[in-house]
Structure formats: structure tokens, C-alpha cells
Coordinates of C-alpha atoms in Angstrom, one line a residue:
M1 CA -61.6 104.0 -90.9
T2 CA -59.2 104.1 -87.7
S3 CA -57.7 102.4 -84.7
A4 CA -60.6 103.8 -82.7
D5 CA -62.6 101.7 -84.1
F6 CA -61.7 98.6 -82.5
P7 CA -61.9 98.3 -78.6
D8 CA -57.9 98.3 -77.0
A9 CA -56.8 95.1 -76.7
W10 CA -54.6 92.7 -78.2
Y11 CA -55.7 91.0 -81.6
L12 CA -54.9 87.3 -82.1
I13 CA -55.5 85.3 -85.5
L14 CA -55.5 82.2 -84.7
S15 CA -55.1 79.5 -87.9
S16 CA -53.7 75.9 -88.0
R17 CA -51.3 77.0 -91.0
L18 CA -50.8 79.7 -93.3
I19 CA -48.5 78.3 -96.4
P20 CA -48.7 80.0 -99.9
D21 CA -50.7 78.3 -102.3
L22 CA -52.4 75.4 -100.1
D23 CA -55.8 75.6 -98.6
G24 CA -57.2 77.4 -101.4
G25 CA -59.3 80.5 -100.0
Y26 CA -58.7 79.7 -96.7
T27 CA -55.4 80.9 -96.7
I28 CA -56.0 84.2 -98.7
S29 CA -59.2 85.2 -96.5
T30 CA -57.5 84.7 -93.3
L31 CA -54.5 86.6 -94.5
A32 CA -56.7 89.4 -96.1
R33 CA -58.5 89.8 -92.8
A34 CA -55.4 90.8 -91.0
R35 CA -54.3 93.0 -93.7
Q36 CA -57.4 94.5 -93.6
M37 CA -57.3 95.3 -89.8
A38 CA -53.7 97.1 -90.3
D39 CA -55.1 99.0 -92.8
A40 CA -57.8 100.0 -90.5
G41 CA -54.9 100.9 -87.7
T42 CA -55.5 97.5 -85.8
Q43 CA -52.2 95.1 -86.4
P44 CA -53.1 91.7 -85.2
L45 CA -50.3 89.1 -84.7
L46 CA -50.8 85.9 -87.3
L47 CA -50.6 82.7 -85.2
T48 CA -49.7 79.1 -86.8
V49 CA -49.6 75.5 -84.8
D50 CA -48.2 74.0 -87.5
P51 CA -45.2 72.2 -86.7
G52 CA -42.9 73.0 -89.4
T53 CA -39.1 74.3 -89.2
P54 CA -38.0 78.3 -88.7
E55 CA -36.3 77.8 -92.2
A56 CA -39.8 76.8 -93.7
H57 CA -41.9 79.4 -91.7
A58 CA -39.3 82.8 -92.7
Q59 CA -39.6 81.1 -96.3
H60 CA -43.5 81.2 -95.9
R61 CA -43.6 84.4 -94.8
A62 CA -41.2 86.0 -96.8
T63 CA -43.6 84.8 -99.9
F64 CA -46.7 86.4 -98.2
V65 CA -44.7 89.9 -97.9
E66 CA -43.9 89.7 -101.0
R67 CA -47.2 89.3 -103.0
G68 CA -48.3 92.2 -100.6
A69 CA -50.9 89.6 -98.8
A70 CA -49.0 90.6 -95.2
V71 CA -47.3 93.4 -93.9
A72 CA -44.1 92.0 -92.7
S73 CA -42.6 89.0 -91.2
E74 CA -42.7 90.1 -87.7
V75 CA -46.5 90.0 -87.6
F76 CA -46.5 86.4 -87.5
R77 CA -45.7 83.4 -84.7
N78 CA -45.6 80.3 -84.8
L79 CA -46.4 77.6 -81.8
F80 CA -43.1 75.8 -82.8
D81 CA -41.1 78.2 -83.5
D82 CA -41.3 79.4 -79.9
A83 CA -40.6 76.2 -78.3
V84 CA -37.5 76.5 -78.9
G85 CA -35.4 78.2 -76.0
A86 CA -32.1 80.0 -76.0
D87 CA -30.2 76.5 -75.5
G88 CA -31.8 74.2 -77.9
G89 CA -34.1 72.8 -75.7
A90 CA -37.5 73.2 -74.9
A91 CA -38.4 77.0 -73.7
E92 CA -38.8 78.0 -70.2
W93 CA -42.9 78.6 -70.9
L94 CA -43.4 74.8 -72.7
R95 CA -41.0 73.4 -69.1
A96 CA -43.0 75.3 -67.0
A97 CA -45.9 73.9 -68.6
A98 CA -45.0 70.3 -68.7
T99 CA -46.2 68.0 -65.9
P100 CA -44.1 64.6 -64.8
G101 CA -44.5 62.0 -67.5
E102 CA -43.0 60.1 -70.8
A103 CA -43.9 58.9 -74.4
D104 CA -46.9 56.4 -74.1
S105 CA -45.7 53.5 -75.8
A106 CA -48.8 52.6 -77.4
W107 CA -47.9 55.6 -79.8
E108 CA -44.8 56.6 -82.1
Y109 CA -43.4 59.5 -81.9
R110 CA -41.6 62.3 -83.8
D111 CA -39.5 64.9 -83.2
V112 CA -39.9 68.7 -83.9
A113 CA -39.0 72.0 -82.6
G114 CA -34.9 70.9 -83.1
G115 CA -36.0 67.8 -81.2
A116 CA -37.7 70.1 -78.5
V117 CA -40.6 68.8 -78.7
S118 CA -41.8 65.0 -79.7
L119 CA -45.2 64.7 -80.8
P120 CA -47.8 61.0 -81.2
N121 CA -48.3 60.3 -84.6
V122 CA -52.0 59.7 -84.2
I123 CA -53.7 58.7 -87.3
D124 CA -57.1 59.5 -87.2
P125 CA -60.0 62.4 -87.8
D126 CA -59.8 63.5 -84.9
W127 CA -56.0 63.3 -84.0
H128 CA -56.3 67.3 -82.5
R129 CA -58.9 65.6 -79.6
T130 CA -55.9 63.0 -78.2
T131 CA -54.7 63.3 -74.4
A132 CA -51.4 61.4 -75.5
P133 CA -48.4 62.9 -73.8
I134 CA -47.0 65.7 -75.8
V135 CA -43.1 64.8 -74.9
I136 CA -41.0 68.0 -73.9
R137 CA -37.2 67.8 -73.8
D138 CA -34.1 69.5 -72.8
A139 CA -31.4 70.4 -74.5
T140 CA -29.3 66.7 -74.4
G141 CA -32.8 65.2 -75.5
A142 CA -33.7 64.2 -72.1
P143 CA -37.1 64.4 -71.2
V144 CA -38.5 66.5 -68.5
G145 CA -42.2 66.3 -69.0
G146 CA -45.4 65.6 -70.5
I147 CA -48.1 67.8 -72.2
P148 CA -51.6 65.9 -72.3
G149 CA -52.5 66.6 -75.9
F150 CA -52.9 69.1 -78.3
G151 CA -54.9 70.8 -76.7
A152 CA -53.3 72.1 -73.9
L153 CA -50.2 72.1 -75.6
Y154 CA -51.9 75.4 -77.5
R155 CA -53.9 76.3 -74.6
A156 CA -50.3 76.9 -72.6
W157 CA -48.6 78.6 -75.8
L158 CA -51.7 80.9 -76.2
T159 CA -51.4 81.7 -72.1
H160 CA -48.0 82.0 -72.7
L161 CA -48.3 85.0 -75.7
G162 CA -51.3 86.5 -74.0
A163 CA -48.8 86.9 -70.4
Q164 CA -45.8 88.4 -72.7
L165 CA -48.5 91.0 -74.4
R166 CA -49.8 92.0 -71.1
E167 CA -46.8 93.2 -69.2
E168 CA -46.2 95.5 -72.2
N169 CA -49.7 96.6 -72.3
P170 CA -52.3 95.1 -69.6
R171 CA -55.2 94.9 -72.0
P172 CA -57.7 92.3 -73.0
L173 CA -56.9 89.6 -75.6
V174 CA -59.4 89.1 -78.8
V175 CA -58.6 85.6 -80.4
I176 CA -60.3 85.7 -83.9
C177 CA -60.4 81.6 -84.6
E178 CA -60.0 80.5 -88.0
S179 CA -60.4 77.2 -87.3
R180 CA -63.2 74.4 -86.3
Q181 CA -60.4 72.1 -84.9
L182 CA -58.5 74.7 -83.1
G183 CA -62.0 76.5 -81.5
E184 CA -62.7 72.9 -80.3
L185 CA -59.5 73.0 -78.6
I186 CA -59.4 76.7 -77.1
V187 CA -63.4 77.2 -76.0
G188 CA -62.6 76.0 -72.8
W189 CA -59.9 78.3 -72.0
G190 CA -59.9 79.7 -69.1
D191 CA -59.4 83.5 -69.4
D192 CA -61.6 86.2 -68.2
D193 CA -59.8 88.8 -70.6
V194 CA -59.7 86.7 -73.7
R195 CA -62.7 87.0 -76.0
I196 CA -63.0 84.0 -78.8
I197 CA -64.3 85.1 -82.1
H198 CA -65.0 82.2 -84.5
T199 CA -64.4 82.6 -88.3
I200 CA -66.2 80.0 -90.7
H201 CA -65.4 79.2 -93.9
T202 CA -66.9 76.4 -95.3
I203 CA -70.2 74.8 -95.7
H204 CA -71.0 72.4 -92.7
L205 CA -73.1 70.1 -94.6
E206 CA -72.4 66.7 -96.5
A207 CA -74.1 66.1 -100.3
P208 CA -76.5 66.7 -101.5
Y209 CA -76.3 69.8 -99.6
R210 CA -79.8 70.6 -98.7
A211 CA -80.2 71.9 -95.5
D212 CA -81.0 68.8 -93.6
S213 CA -78.2 67.4 -94.8
D214 CA -76.2 65.4 -92.7
L215 CA -73.8 67.5 -90.8
N216 CA -69.8 66.8 -92.0
A217 CA -68.4 65.1 -88.7
L218 CA -65.8 67.7 -88.2
W219 CA -68.9 70.3 -87.6
T220 CA -70.8 67.8 -85.1
R221 CA -68.9 68.6 -82.1
W222 CA -68.4 72.1 -83.3
F223 CA -72.4 72.9 -83.5
E224 CA -72.2 71.7 -79.2
I225 CA -69.8 74.1 -78.3
S226 CA -70.7 77.0 -81.2
P227 CA -73.0 79.2 -77.8
R228 CA -69.7 79.2 -76.0
F229 CA -68.0 81.9 -78.1
D230 CA -68.3 85.0 -77.7
A231 CA -69.3 85.5 -81.6
V232 CA -69.4 83.5 -84.4
L233 CA -69.1 84.9 -88.0
W234 CA -71.0 83.2 -90.9
P235 CA -70.1 84.4 -94.7
T236 CA -73.4 84.1 -95.1
V237 CA -77.2 85.2 -94.8
H238 CA -78.0 81.9 -96.0
Q239 CA -75.7 79.7 -94.2
R240 CA -76.8 81.8 -91.0
D241 CA -80.2 81.3 -91.7
D242 CA -80.0 77.4 -92.1
V243 CA -78.1 76.9 -89.1
R244 CA -80.8 79.2 -86.9
E245 CA -83.4 77.0 -88.4
R246 CA -81.7 74.0 -87.6
F247 CA -80.0 74.6 -84.3
G248 CA -82.1 77.9 -83.3
D249 CA -81.2 81.7 -82.7
A250 CA -78.1 82.2 -80.8
A251 CA -77.0 86.0 -79.8
N252 CA -73.5 85.4 -80.8
D253 CA -74.3 84.6 -84.6
L254 CA -73.3 87.5 -87.4
V255 CA -72.7 88.1 -90.9
A256 CA -69.5 88.9 -92.1
P257 CA -68.8 88.0 -95.5
H258 CA -64.9 87.5 -96.4
A259 CA -64.0 91.0 -97.7
V260 CA -62.0 91.3 -101.0
R261 CA -60.1 94.9 -101.9
A262 CA -61.4 96.9 -105.2
P263 CA -59.0 97.7 -107.9
A264 CA -58.4 101.2 -108.5
E265 CA -60.0 101.1 -112.1
V266 CA -62.6 98.9 -113.5
V267 CA -61.8 97.6 -117.0
A268 CA -65.0 98.4 -119.3
A269 CA -66.8 95.7 -120.7
A270 CA -66.2 96.7 -124.0
D271 CA -62.2 96.5 -123.6
R272 CA -62.5 93.1 -122.6
D273 CA -61.9 89.8 -124.6
A274 CA -65.4 89.2 -125.4
G275 CA -65.4 85.2 -125.7
R276 CA -63.3 84.7 -122.8
V277 CA -64.5 82.6 -119.8
V278 CA -62.3 81.8 -116.7
V279 CA -62.6 79.5 -113.9
L280 CA -60.0 80.9 -110.6
G281 CA -60.1 77.6 -107.8
R282 CA -58.0 74.3 -107.0
L283 CA -58.7 71.7 -109.5
A284 CA -60.4 69.4 -107.0
P285 CA -63.8 67.3 -107.3
G286 CA -66.3 69.3 -105.3
K287 CA -65.5 72.5 -108.4
R288 CA -67.4 70.2 -111.0
L289 CA -65.2 70.7 -113.7
P290 CA -65.5 68.5 -115.6
A291 CA -69.5 68.9 -116.2
A292 CA -68.6 72.5 -116.6
V293 CA -65.6 71.6 -119.5
R294 CA -68.8 69.7 -120.9
A295 CA -70.9 72.5 -120.8
F296 CA -68.6 74.5 -122.4
A297 CA -68.4 71.8 -125.2
R298 CA -72.5 73.2 -126.1
V299 CA -71.2 77.0 -126.0
V300 CA -68.6 76.8 -128.4
A301 CA -70.9 75.0 -130.7
E302 CA -73.0 78.3 -130.5
V303 CA -70.3 80.8 -130.1
P304 CA -67.4 79.5 -132.1
A305 CA -65.0 82.0 -130.6
A306 CA -65.5 81.4 -127.3
R307 CA -62.4 80.2 -124.9
L308 CA -62.6 78.7 -121.3
E309 CA -59.7 79.2 -119.1
L310 CA -59.4 76.7 -115.9
W311 CA -56.7 78.6 -113.5
G312 CA -55.3 76.9 -111.0
A313 CA -54.3 73.4 -109.7
G314 CA -54.7 70.0 -108.0
A315 CA -55.4 66.3 -108.0
Q316 CA -57.6 66.6 -111.2
R317 CA -55.5 68.5 -113.4
A318 CA -54.6 65.2 -115.4
E319 CA -58.4 64.1 -115.7
L320 CA -59.7 67.4 -116.9
E321 CA -56.9 67.7 -119.7
S322 CA -57.8 64.2 -121.2
L323 CA -61.5 65.2 -121.2
V324 CA -60.6 68.1 -123.2
A325 CA -58.8 66.2 -125.7
E326 CA -61.5 63.5 -125.8
L327 CA -64.1 66.2 -127.0
G328 CA -61.5 68.1 -129.3
L329 CA -61.4 71.6 -127.1
T330 CA -57.8 72.1 -126.9
D331 CA -58.0 75.2 -128.8
A332 CA -61.2 76.2 -126.7
V333 CA -60.3 75.4 -123.1
S334 CA -57.0 75.6 -121.5
L335 CA -55.3 75.1 -118.3
P336 CA -52.6 77.8 -117.4
G337 CA -51.8 76.2 -113.7
L338 CA -51.8 78.7 -110.4
T339 CA -51.8 82.7 -110.3
N340 CA -50.9 85.3 -108.1
D341 CA -52.1 87.9 -109.9
P342 CA -56.3 86.9 -110.1
G343 CA -57.2 90.4 -110.5
A344 CA -55.0 90.7 -114.1
V345 CA -56.7 87.4 -115.1
L346 CA -60.4 88.9 -114.1
D347 CA -59.9 92.3 -116.2
R348 CA -59.6 90.2 -119.6
A349 CA -62.5 88.2 -119.3
A350 CA -65.7 88.4 -120.2
V351 CA -67.6 86.0 -117.8
Y352 CA -66.6 84.2 -114.5
L353 CA -67.9 80.6 -114.3
T354 CA -68.6 79.0 -111.0
T355 CA -69.7 75.1 -110.9
S356 CA -68.9 74.5 -107.7
A357 CA -71.0 72.0 -105.8
F358 CA -70.8 73.9 -102.8
E359 CA -69.1 76.7 -101.1
G360 CA -68.2 78.6 -98.0
Q361 CA -68.5 82.0 -99.7
G362 CA -66.8 81.7 -102.7
L363 CA -63.7 84.2 -102.9
A364 CA -62.9 83.8 -106.2
L365 CA -66.7 85.0 -107.3
A366 CA -66.1 88.1 -105.0
E367 CA -63.0 89.0 -106.8
A368 CA -65.0 88.7 -110.1
L369 CA -67.8 91.1 -108.8
A370 CA -65.3 93.6 -107.2
H371 CA -63.1 94.0 -110.9
G372 CA -67.1 94.3 -112.2
T373 CA -66.5 90.9 -114.6
P374 CA -70.2 89.4 -115.0
A375 CA -70.5 85.8 -113.3
V376 CA -72.6 83.0 -114.2
A377 CA -73.3 80.6 -111.6
Y378 CA -74.9 77.1 -109.9
D379 CA -77.5 78.6 -107.2
I380 CA -75.5 76.0 -104.4
R381 CA -74.5 77.0 -100.7
Y382 CA -73.3 78.9 -99.7
G383 CA -72.0 82.0 -101.7
P384 CA -73.6 83.0 -105.4
R385 CA -77.3 83.8 -104.1
D386 CA -76.2 86.0 -101.9
M387 CA -73.4 87.7 -103.7
L388 CA -75.7 87.7 -107.0
A389 CA -79.1 89.0 -105.1
A390 CA -78.4 92.8 -106.2
G391 CA -77.3 91.9 -110.0
G392 CA -73.9 91.2 -111.2
G393 CA -74.4 87.7 -113.0
I394 CA -77.0 85.3 -113.5
L395 CA -77.9 82.6 -111.2
V396 CA -79.5 79.3 -112.9
P397 CA -80.8 76.0 -110.8
D398 CA -78.1 73.9 -109.6
G399 CA -76.6 71.2 -112.2
D400 CA -79.1 72.8 -114.7
Q401 CA -76.5 72.5 -118.0
D402 CA -79.1 73.3 -119.8
A403 CA -79.8 76.5 -118.3
L404 CA -76.0 77.0 -117.6
V405 CA -75.1 76.9 -121.3
A406 CA -78.1 79.3 -122.2
A407 CA -77.1 82.2 -119.9
L408 CA -72.7 81.8 -120.9
V409 CA -74.2 82.1 -124.5
R410 CA -76.4 84.9 -123.8
V411 CA -73.5 86.9 -121.5
L412 CA -71.1 86.2 -124.5
T413 CA -73.1 87.5 -127.5
D414 CA -74.7 90.1 -126.2
A415 CA -72.8 93.3 -125.1
D416 CA -75.5 95.6 -123.3
V417 CA -76.4 92.5 -121.3
R418 CA -72.2 92.0 -120.3
E419 CA -71.9 96.4 -119.8
R420 CA -75.4 96.1 -117.2
L421 CA -73.9 93.3 -115.4
S422 CA -70.4 94.4 -115.1
T423 CA -71.6 97.6 -113.7
E424 CA -74.2 95.5 -111.0
A425 CA -71.1 93.5 -109.8
V426 CA -69.1 96.5 -108.7
A427 CA -72.0 98.0 -106.8
A428 CA -72.8 94.0 -105.4
A429 CA -69.0 93.8 -104.1
A430 CA -70.1 97.0 -102.3
A431 CA -71.4 94.7 -100.2
L432 CA -68.0 92.9 -99.4
S433 CA -65.7 96.0 -98.6
P434 CA -62.7 95.5 -96.6
A435 CA -64.0 98.9 -94.9
R436 CA -67.7 97.2 -94.3
A437 CA -65.9 94.0 -92.8
M438 CA -63.6 95.4 -90.8
R439 CA -66.9 97.7 -89.3
T440 CA -68.5 94.2 -88.8
L441 CA -65.5 92.9 -87.0
A442 CA -64.5 96.0 -85.0
A443 CA -68.4 96.3 -83.4
A444 CA -68.1 92.2 -82.9
C445 CA -65.5 92.5 -80.8
G446 CA -66.8 95.5 -79.0
E447 CA -70.1 93.6 -78.2
A448 CA -68.0 90.4 -77.1
L449 CA -65.9 92.7 -75.2
S450 CA -68.8 94.6 -73.5
H451 CA -69.7 91.3 -71.3
P452 CA -68.4 88.8 -69.0
R453 CA -67.1 85.4 -71.5
R454 CA -68.9 82.8 -72.7
R455 CA -66.9 80.3 -72.3

């Protein structure tokens, strides 16, 4: 793939934050999109708006480059790094965006950007929608004006960046927005030469995660504004179709799964540990790992050599360790912690197991398929149904422990099944290849640029 596949434009990937080993698959897939675009010949800028220190941001970027998740530190830009001028006060673009105003006495404030900016501490799920003044200060710390809320601040920064880029080359901007909250705040950005492509990372529903379940509160307003984005990229057909049935068709919705890179060589099923089952992800309630451990106790009763590895970190670690001890599974179930090499974990495994209650797509499952690791998964919203439609694993009814145990036992005890599923998994992963993802993204960008902005 070459850069000719992408229209001639500046590409900006906008994220709330990008911090190593934080936010799970969101961070991984956002960085992967940027890396895949770079590999295709189109290098985007990665933009973040978290008010960390320049030193912390530099360390985050260096870690991503060291791990191969980013091509160079220079592809990152952060709003609050850019907020500081040469004299230590607010940068000129920020002063220019400010209007007369002072801090609102109803709020406590905290200084960021070396004291050049003071942010109101809004303790509210809708903090991003506040219009409480953000105070802009000069090098002495004196206020020089205010900006009415985070949305105005973010749009001022994007306008400044756009002006800088257009001085170098006067071409349009394509913003790939990775965050619903940021999408809410920039959808009204009134620049005719900007197109906004909004990606989706997670489920929009509350428990019990049926098509007609209540919307997650963060999504309610988003669905009202979603037709104004120039394109919306859903990670699965299942979720896109659920949304269409509930909210109607939209000319700007596309299915664009998060892509995974295939290894240079797939380890044959016969060369793996025939009893090893792995889970990759956060040790969090939504993954239903206690239920997975209880189910595995039944698997071990039938397959004494079976072993389960729960890779990841999270709030449930202590609870899981206690449960493993309580069930007498300390020789069969382990919690090795985080890994920066999930491919190596998957290459040793006979089975990848996912017992999540919900997903956006399930990036670890996609990785498993690319590595030829057969999967056993509950049929949840969203991800496994789409990714296993062409084979590569066994899909069982959501919450059916009997079916889950039977599927695990079958794969662990039948070498022919493991080999067949491994072959199917590699073929299924072709639908999640970076080349295919970049063709879809390039086409979406081209379509958006061929029409006036929808906002």
C-alpha cells in the first residue's frame, strides 16, 4: 500500500491520552492505527489533551517507540506541552484565543503547563462540557484572560495546529477522533477544510447488553450528534447493525475493525503446549474472570494437565488469587502479570479463552487468531461472533458454563480439532489485516473529502 491510497491531506489522530499500559486495547489500537498509516506511507500526528508534564509525556513516547508501537517521538503533540510559550507563560496562540475573564470562584483550580494555565476541578461525569473559565497566565503568573471551557480550549488548539500545518502545505485536515467526549467537543468546529472521522472502541449498551438495553450515559448525547461526523467507523458488523436497527441508517457509518499484524511465521498446533489456555486483558469485572476460574476447575477435573494463565493487571488480582487458592487450583491457574509480548504468550498456547461480558471488538481475540491460536469464546456483544464467523474457534452461548467447559475440553483433548481451528484462525485473521484496514480508512477519508463537511 502506498500513500497514494490516502487523499492528499494532513492527518491528525486525536485521543484523550496515550499512556503505556493504561486503557487497555484503546491505547493499543489507537497507536496501531497510527503505525499502520505510517507503514502505508501516510504519517499522522498523534494528538493528546491530558495535562501531564512534558517530562512524563516524553517518557511515554520513548516507551512507545522502544516497544515499536510508534515510529518516533516527534509524531506526538500534546495540548499542554504546546500551551507554554518561550517566556514560560502561555503561548501566543493561547493568549490570542483568550477573552477578558478571571477564575470562577465557584470552582477550585489547579495549575498545569508550568503555571501557564489554570484548570477548574470539575468533579462530574460531564466535566468536559463545563464552560467554567480556563485561566490563561503570563510568565509572572498574572491572568491575561480566560477560555470558556475545555471544548473551546481544544478547538483553539486544533485551529492553531491547523494553521501551522497549512503554512507548510495548504491542504485539508482529516481528524480521526478516537474519543466520544472529544467528539462531542469538536463536532461544532466550524472549519470548512476539516473532516472528522470518528472511530468506535467500545460497546454503547448497559447490562444485560441486549440490543434494546439502556444506553451507556456517555453515549446518549453522542448518538444525537453522530450524523454530523463525516464518517463513523464501527469495529463490528454486529454493533453497526444493532445501531442501525435502533437509530436508523446513516450514510456515514462504516464497519472498520481494528487491525492486527500477523506474525512472520505461525507456530504449528503440534508445537504448542497442548494443555495451555491463556487469557489476555485487564483483570476487571467486565472480563468475568472469577467465572472463568470456576469453569476451569471443571476442565482440570477432566484434563488434569490443563493449565490456565490469566495475563494482565487490574483491580481483581487479589480476588482472583484468593479464588484460585480456595478452589485448590494453585498448580493449574497462574496470574503472570502484564506482558509486552502477547504474541509470545499466544504462540505457546493451545487455546485462547475469553469470558468477557462485553467488548468493543476484542483486540486480544484478534491477536489470537492472527497467531493461529484457537479461541473459545462466549457469544457476546461485540466481537467474537464477527471474528469467529469463518472459523478459528468455538462460540458458545453467553454464560453457558457447561458449553464453555465442553468446548475447552474438546479443543484440549483433540489434536485434529486444534490443528483445524488453528488453520481457520489464520484465515479468519486476514479480515483484520492492516492492509485491509488501511484500504477501508483511506476510502472513508476520500469519501469524506469529496463532499462538504457534515457539521
